[in-house]
Coordinates of C-alpha atoms and ligand atoms in Angstrom, one line a residue:
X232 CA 55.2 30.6 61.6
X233 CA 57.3 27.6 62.7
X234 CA 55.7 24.3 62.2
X235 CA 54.8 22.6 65.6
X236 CA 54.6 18.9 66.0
X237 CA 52.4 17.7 67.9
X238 CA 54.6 15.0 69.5
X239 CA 52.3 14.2 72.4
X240 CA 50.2 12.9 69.7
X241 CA 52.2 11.3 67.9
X242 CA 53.4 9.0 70.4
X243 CA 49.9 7.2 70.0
X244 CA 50.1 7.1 66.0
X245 CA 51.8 4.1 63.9
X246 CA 54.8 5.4 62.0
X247 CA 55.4 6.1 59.3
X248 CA 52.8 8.6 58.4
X249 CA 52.6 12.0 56.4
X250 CA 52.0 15.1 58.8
X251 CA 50.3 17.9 56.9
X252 CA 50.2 21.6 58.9
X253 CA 46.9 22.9 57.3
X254 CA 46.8 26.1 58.6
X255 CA 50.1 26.8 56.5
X256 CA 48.8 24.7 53.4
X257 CA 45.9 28.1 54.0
X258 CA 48.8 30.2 54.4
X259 CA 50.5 29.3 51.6
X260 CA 47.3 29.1 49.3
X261 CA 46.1 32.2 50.0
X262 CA 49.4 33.8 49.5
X263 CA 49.7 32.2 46.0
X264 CA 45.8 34.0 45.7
X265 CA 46.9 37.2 46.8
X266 CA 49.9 37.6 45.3
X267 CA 48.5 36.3 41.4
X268 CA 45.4 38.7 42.4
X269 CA 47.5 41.6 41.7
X270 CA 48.0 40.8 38.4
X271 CA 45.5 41.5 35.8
X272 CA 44.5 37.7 34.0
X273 CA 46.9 35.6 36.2
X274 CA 45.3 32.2 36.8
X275 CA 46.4 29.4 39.0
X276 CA 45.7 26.0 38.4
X277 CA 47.1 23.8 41.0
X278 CA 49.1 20.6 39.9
X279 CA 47.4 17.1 41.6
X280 CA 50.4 15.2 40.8
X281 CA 52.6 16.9 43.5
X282 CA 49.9 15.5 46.3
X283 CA 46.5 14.4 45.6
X284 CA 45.7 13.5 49.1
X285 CA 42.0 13.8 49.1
X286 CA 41.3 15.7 52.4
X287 CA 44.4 18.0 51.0
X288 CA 42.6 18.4 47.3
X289 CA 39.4 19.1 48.9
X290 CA 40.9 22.2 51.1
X291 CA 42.6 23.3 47.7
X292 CA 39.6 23.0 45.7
X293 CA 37.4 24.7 48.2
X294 CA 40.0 28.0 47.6
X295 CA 38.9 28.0 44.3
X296 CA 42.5 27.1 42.5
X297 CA 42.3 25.2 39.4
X298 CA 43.6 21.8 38.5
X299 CA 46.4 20.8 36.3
X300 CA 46.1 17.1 35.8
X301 CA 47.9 14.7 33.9
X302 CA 46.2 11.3 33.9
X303 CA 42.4 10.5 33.8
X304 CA 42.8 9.5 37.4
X305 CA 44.0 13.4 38.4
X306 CA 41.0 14.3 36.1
X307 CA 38.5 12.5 38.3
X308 CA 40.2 13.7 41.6
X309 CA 39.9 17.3 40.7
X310 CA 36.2 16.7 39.9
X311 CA 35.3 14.7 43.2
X312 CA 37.5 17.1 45.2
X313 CA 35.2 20.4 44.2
X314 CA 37.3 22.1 41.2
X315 CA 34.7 23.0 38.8
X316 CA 35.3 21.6 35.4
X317 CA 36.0 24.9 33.5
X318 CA 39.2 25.1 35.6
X319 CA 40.9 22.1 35.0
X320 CA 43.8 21.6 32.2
X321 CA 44.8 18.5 31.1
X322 CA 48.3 17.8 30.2
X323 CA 50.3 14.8 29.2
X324 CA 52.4 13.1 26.4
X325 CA 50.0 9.7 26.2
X326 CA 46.6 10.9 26.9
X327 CA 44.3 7.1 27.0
X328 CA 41.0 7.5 24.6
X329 CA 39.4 6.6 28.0
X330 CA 41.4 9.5 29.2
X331 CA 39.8 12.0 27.1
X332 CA 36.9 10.8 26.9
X333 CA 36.1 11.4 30.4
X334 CA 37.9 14.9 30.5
X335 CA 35.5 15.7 27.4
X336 CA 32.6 14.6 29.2
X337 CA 33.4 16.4 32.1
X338 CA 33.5 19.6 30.1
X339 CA 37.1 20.7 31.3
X340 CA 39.1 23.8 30.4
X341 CA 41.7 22.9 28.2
X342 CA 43.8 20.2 26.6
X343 CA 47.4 21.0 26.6
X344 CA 48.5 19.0 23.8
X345 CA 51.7 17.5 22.7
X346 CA 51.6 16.0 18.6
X347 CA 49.4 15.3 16.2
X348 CA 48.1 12.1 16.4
X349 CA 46.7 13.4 20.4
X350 CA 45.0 16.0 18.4
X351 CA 43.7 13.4 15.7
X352 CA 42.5 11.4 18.7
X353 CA 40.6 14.3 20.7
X354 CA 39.0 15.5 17.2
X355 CA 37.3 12.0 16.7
X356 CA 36.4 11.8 20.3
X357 CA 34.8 15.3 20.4
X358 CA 33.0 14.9 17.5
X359 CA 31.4 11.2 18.6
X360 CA 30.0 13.9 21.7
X361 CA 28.9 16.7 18.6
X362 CA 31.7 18.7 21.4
X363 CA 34.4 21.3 20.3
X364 CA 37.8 20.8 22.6
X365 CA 39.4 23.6 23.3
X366 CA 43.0 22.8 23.2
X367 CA 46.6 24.9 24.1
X368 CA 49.9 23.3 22.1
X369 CA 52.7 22.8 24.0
X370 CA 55.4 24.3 23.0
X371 CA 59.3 23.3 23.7
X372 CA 61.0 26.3 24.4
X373 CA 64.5 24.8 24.5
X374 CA 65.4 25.8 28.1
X375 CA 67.4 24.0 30.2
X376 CA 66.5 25.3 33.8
X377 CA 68.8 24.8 37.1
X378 CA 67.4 22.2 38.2
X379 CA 68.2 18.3 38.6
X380 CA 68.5 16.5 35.4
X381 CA 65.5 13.9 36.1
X382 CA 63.2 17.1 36.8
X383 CA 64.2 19.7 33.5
X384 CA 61.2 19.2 30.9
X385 CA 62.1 22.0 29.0
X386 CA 65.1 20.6 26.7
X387 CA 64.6 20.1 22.6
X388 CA 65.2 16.5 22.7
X389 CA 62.7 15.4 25.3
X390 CA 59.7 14.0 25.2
X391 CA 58.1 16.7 26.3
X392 CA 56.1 18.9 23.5
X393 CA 55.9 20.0 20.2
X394 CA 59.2 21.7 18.7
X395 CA 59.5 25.2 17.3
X396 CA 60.2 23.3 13.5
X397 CA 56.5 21.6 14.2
X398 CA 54.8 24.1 15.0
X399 CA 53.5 25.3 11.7
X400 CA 52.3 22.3 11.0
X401 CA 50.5 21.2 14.3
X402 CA 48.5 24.8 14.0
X403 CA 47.5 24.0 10.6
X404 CA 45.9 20.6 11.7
X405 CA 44.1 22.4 14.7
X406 CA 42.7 24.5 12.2
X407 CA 41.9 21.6 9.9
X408 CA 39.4 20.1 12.4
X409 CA 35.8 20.8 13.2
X410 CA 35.9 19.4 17.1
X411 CA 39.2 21.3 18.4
X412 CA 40.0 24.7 18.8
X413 CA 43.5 26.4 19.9
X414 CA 42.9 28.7 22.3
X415 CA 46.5 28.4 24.0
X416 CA 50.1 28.0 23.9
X417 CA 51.7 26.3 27.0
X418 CA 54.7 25.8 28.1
X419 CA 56.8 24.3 31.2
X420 CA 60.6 24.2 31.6
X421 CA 61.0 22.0 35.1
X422 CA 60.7 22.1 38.9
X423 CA 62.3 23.5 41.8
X424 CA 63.6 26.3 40.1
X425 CA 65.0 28.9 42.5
X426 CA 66.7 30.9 39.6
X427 CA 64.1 33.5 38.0
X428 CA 66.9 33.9 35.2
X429 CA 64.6 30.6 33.8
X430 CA 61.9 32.0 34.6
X431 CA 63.1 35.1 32.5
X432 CA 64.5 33.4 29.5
X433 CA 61.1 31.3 29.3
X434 CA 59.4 34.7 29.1
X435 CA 62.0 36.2 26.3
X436 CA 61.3 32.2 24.4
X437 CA 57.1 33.0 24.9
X438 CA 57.3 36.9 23.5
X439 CA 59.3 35.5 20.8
X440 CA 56.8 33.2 19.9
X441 CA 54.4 35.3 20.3
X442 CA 55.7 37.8 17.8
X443 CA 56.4 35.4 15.3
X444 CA 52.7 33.5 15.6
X445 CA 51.6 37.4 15.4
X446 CA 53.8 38.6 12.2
X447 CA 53.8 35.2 10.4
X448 CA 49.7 34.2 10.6
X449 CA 47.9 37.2 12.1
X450 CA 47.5 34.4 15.3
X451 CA 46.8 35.8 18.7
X452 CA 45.6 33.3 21.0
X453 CA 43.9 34.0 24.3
X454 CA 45.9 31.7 26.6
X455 CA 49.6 32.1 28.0
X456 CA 50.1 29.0 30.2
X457 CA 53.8 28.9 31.4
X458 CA 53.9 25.9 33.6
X459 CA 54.9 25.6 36.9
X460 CA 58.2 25.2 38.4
X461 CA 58.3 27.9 41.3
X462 CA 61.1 26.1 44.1
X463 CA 61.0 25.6 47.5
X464 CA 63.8 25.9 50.5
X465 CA 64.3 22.0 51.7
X466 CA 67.3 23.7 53.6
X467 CA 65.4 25.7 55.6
X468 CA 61.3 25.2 55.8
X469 CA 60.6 27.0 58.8
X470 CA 62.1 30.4 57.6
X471 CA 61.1 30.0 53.9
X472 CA 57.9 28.1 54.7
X473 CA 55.7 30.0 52.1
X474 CA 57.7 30.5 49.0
X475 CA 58.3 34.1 47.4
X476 CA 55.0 33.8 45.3
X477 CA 55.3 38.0 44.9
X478 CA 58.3 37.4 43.2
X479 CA 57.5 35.2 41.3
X480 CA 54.8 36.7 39.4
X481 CA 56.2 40.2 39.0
X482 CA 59.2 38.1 37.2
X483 CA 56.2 37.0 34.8
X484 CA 54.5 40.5 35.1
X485 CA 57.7 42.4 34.0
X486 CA 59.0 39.9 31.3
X487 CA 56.0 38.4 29.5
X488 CA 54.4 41.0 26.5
X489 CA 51.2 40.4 26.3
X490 CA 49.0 41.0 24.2
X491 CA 45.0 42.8 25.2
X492 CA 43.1 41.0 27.0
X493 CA 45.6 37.7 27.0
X494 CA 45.2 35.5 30.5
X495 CA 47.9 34.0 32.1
X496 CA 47.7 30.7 33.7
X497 CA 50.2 28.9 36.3
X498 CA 50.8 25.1 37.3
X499 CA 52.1 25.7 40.6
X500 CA 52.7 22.1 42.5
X501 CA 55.7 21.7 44.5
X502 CA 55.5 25.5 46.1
X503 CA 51.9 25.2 47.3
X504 CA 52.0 22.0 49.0
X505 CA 55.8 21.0 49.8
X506 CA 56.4 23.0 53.0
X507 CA 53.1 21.4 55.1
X508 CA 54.1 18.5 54.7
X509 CA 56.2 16.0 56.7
X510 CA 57.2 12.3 56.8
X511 CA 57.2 11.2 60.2
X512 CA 58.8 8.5 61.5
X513 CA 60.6 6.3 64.2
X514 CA 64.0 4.7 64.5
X515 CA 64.0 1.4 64.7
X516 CA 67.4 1.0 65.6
X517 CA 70.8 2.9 65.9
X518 CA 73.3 0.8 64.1
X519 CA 77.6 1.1 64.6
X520 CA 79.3 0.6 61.5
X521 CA 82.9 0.4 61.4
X522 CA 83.3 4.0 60.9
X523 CA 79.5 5.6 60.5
X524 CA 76.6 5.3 62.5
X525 CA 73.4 4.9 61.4
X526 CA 70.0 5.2 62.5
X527 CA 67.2 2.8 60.8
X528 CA 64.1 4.3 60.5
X529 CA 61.0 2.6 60.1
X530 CA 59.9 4.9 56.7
X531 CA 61.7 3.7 53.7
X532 CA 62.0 4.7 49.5
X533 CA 58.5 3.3 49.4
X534 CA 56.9 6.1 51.5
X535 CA 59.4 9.1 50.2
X536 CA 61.6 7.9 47.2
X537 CA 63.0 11.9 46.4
X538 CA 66.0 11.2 48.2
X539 CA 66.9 7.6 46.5
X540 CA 65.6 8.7 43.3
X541 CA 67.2 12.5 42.5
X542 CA 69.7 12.5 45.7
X543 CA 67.3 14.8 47.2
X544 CA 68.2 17.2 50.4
X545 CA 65.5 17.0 53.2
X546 CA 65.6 18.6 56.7
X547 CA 65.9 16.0 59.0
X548 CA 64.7 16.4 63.0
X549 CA 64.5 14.3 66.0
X550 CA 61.0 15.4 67.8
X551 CA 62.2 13.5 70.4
X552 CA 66.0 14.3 71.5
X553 CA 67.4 17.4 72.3
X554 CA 71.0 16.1 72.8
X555 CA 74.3 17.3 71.3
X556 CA 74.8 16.6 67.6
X557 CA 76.3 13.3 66.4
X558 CA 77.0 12.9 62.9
X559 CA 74.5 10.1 60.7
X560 CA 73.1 8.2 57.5
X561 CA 69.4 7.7 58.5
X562 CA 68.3 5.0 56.5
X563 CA 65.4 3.0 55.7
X564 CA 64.7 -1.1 55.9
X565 CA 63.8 -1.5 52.4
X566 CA 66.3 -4.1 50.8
X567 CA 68.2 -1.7 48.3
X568 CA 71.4 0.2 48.8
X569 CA 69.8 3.7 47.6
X570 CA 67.1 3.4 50.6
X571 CA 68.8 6.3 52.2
X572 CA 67.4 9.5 53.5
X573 CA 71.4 11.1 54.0
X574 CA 74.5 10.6 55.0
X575 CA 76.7 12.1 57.0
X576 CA 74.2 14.2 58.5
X577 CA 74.5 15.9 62.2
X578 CA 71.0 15.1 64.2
X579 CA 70.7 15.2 67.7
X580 CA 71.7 11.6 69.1
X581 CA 69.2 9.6 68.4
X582 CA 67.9 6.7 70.3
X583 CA 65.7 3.8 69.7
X584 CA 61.7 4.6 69.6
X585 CA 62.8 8.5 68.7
X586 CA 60.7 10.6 66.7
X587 CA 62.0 12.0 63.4
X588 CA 60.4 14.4 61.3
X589 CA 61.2 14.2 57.3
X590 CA 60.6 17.9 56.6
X591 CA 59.5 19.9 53.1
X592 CA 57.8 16.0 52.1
X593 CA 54.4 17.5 50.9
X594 CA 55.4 17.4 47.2
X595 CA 55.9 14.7 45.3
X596 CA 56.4 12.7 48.5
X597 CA 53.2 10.6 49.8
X598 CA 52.3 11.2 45.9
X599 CA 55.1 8.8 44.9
X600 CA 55.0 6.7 47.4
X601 CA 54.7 2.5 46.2
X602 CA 54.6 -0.9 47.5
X603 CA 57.6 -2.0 47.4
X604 CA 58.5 -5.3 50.1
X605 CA 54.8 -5.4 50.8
X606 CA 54.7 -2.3 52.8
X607 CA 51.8 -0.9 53.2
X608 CA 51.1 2.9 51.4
X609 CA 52.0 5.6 54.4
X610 CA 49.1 7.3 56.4
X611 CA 48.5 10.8 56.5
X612 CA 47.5 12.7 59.4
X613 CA 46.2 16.5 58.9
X614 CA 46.9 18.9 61.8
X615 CA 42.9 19.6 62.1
X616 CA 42.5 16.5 63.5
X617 CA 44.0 17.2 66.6
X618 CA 42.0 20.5 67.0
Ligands
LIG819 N1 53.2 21.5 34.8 C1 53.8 20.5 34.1 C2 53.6 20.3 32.7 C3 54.6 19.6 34.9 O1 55.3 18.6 34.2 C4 54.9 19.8 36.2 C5 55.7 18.9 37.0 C6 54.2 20.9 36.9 C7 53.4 21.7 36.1 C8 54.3 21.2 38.3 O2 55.6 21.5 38.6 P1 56.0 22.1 40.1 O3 55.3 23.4 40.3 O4 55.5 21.1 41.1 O5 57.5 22.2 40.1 N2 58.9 14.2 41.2 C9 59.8 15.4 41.0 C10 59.1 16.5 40.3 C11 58.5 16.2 39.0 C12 57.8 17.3 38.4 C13 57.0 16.9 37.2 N3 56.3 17.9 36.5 C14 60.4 15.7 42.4 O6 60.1 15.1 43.3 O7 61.1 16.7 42.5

């Protein structure tokens, strides 16, 4: 299922704006369904901060994921967008008192907590409400996954989590207080992993820890959550526009030891909503360097900063041209040197008023999108609305 633009329709729209295919985000959701379905216990919360579009959340709520939030604010979307409290996790290394407060109030899941004074704070806060928090620790495992430096979580000296030395006594406060309860362990190692190797060696780090919680205090807790991090193809989003969720989960299926009756649960962002989604936008101009051409679009960092910010590859395509190939930096007006989509790329030649698509943008793309140079936040546009 190859993404169709409907470039008609687009003449009429004021670029830049985010393009979201819906009947793949369906696709793609219900594949992520099937696929965990066939596991006994696997759970999939869906992570807001890769896209909290509201008319995007409210489609994934209506499936029935769960949420994995990480601000108050990601709290509250879940909530308006549908997903009932008793599936939402909230994670975070500086969790506000207002912050949990309104997550205790709400009644939600699970606090995925990350030291001791956060677990001081939600005690005092649950017991104001005469409430018991159920919490999960999260754990450091120590990995360092494939993946770009900026986006590996996973490491010892991070800020990320509690470490294996603190673990002890982290437990021992949980068990200490009256309002919160350890029901989990959780863990994450980074994003747009491709390599199931990680994906394996987290497994090996949870049985491990596991066996050790087991042997040393008799602990078996009833919650495995191991993150997200499940990549996507930005080479090639037509042909790997659903990502291998089967695989995925019989990596976890094979490699994580459970214990009776233990749930899994997953914090899938980036793979359920990166492949609907695309920046679209026009060039401006085409520009002659001395030795490069470029063509200024009118989307810059503001609307998709991956690119400036991690040297991100996207798939670049000109709705509009069909001519031979001529080699380009597309680049954006925004009045910094890194406000470049690529160099040295090979689009079809490109004129003024041309139509470009920003491909795989759907995570962590209109999500991070900011203000900069007084530019409006970018539109988005959902393919129902040309139905
Ligand atoms: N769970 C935790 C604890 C996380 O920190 C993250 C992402 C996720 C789940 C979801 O990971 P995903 O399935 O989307 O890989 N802005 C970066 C990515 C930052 C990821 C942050 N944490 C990017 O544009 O590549």
């Amino acid at each position: 299922m190859k993404t169709k633009f409907p470039i008609e329709r687009f003449a009429h729209i004021e670029t830049p704006f985010y393009y979201y295919d819906v009947e793949l985000l369906k696709k793609t959701i219900d594949t992520v369904q099937k696929e965990a379905a066939k596991h006994n216990g696997f759970n999939v919360h869906y992570a807001i901060k890769a896209n909290f579009n509201p008319r995007l959340l409210a489609i994934i709520a209506a499936s029935g994921l769960g949420a994995d939030c990480v601000s108050g604010g990601e709290v509250a979307a879940a909530l308006k967008a549908g997903v009932s409290p008793g599936h939402i996790v909230f994670a975070g290394v500086g969790k506000t008192d207002k912050e949990i407060a309104l997550s205790l109030d709400a009644g939600i899941f699970c606090f995925n907590v990350e030291s001791i004074p956060e677990i001081d704070a939600i005690d005092t806060l649950a017991a104001e409400r005469g409430v018991v928090a159920q919490v999960a620790i999260r754990v450091n495992p120590n990995i360092g996954a494939h993946t770009h430096a900026n986006i590996t979580t996973g490491l010892a000296e991070n800020k990320f989590g509690v470490n294996y030395e603190q673990l002890d006594e982290v437990i021992n406060t949980i068990e200490s207080k009256n309002n919160v309860k350890l029901i989990g362990l959780h863990f994450h190692i980074g994003s747009q992993i491709l390599v199931m190797d990680d994906f394996i060696a987290l497994c090996g780090r949870v049985n491990e820890l596991q066996t050790m919680l087991h042997e040393t205090r008799g602990l078996v807790l009833p919650h495995i959550n191991v993150g997200g991090g499940l990549g996507i193809r930005y080479d090639a989003p037509d042909k790997y526009n659903v990502p291998d969720f089967a695989l995925y989960f019989d990596t976890y299926a094979q490699h994580l030891k459970l214990f009776p009756g233990q749930q899994v649960h997953f914090e899938l962002g980036r793979s359920i909503v990166a492949q609907c989604g695309s920046l679209i936008t026009r060039a401006t101009y085409i520009k002659s360097g001395t030795c490069k051409k470029f063509i200024i679009v009118d989307a810059g960092m503001n609307d998709l900063v991956r690119p400036a910010l991690y040297s991100a590859y996207h798939r670049i395509e000109n709705l509009s041209s069909h001519k031979a190939d001529e080699v380009y930096d597309v680049v954006g007006p925004i009045c910094e040197s890194s406000d470049v989509f690529c160099k040295d790329r090979k689009i079809p030649q490109t004129h003024r008023g041309d139509i470009m698509a920003i491909r795989s943008a759907g995570a962590y793309g209109e999500a991070m999108a900011f203000g900069y140079n007084c530019r409006p936040l970018p539109k988005s546009v959902l393919s129902t609305e040309f139905e």
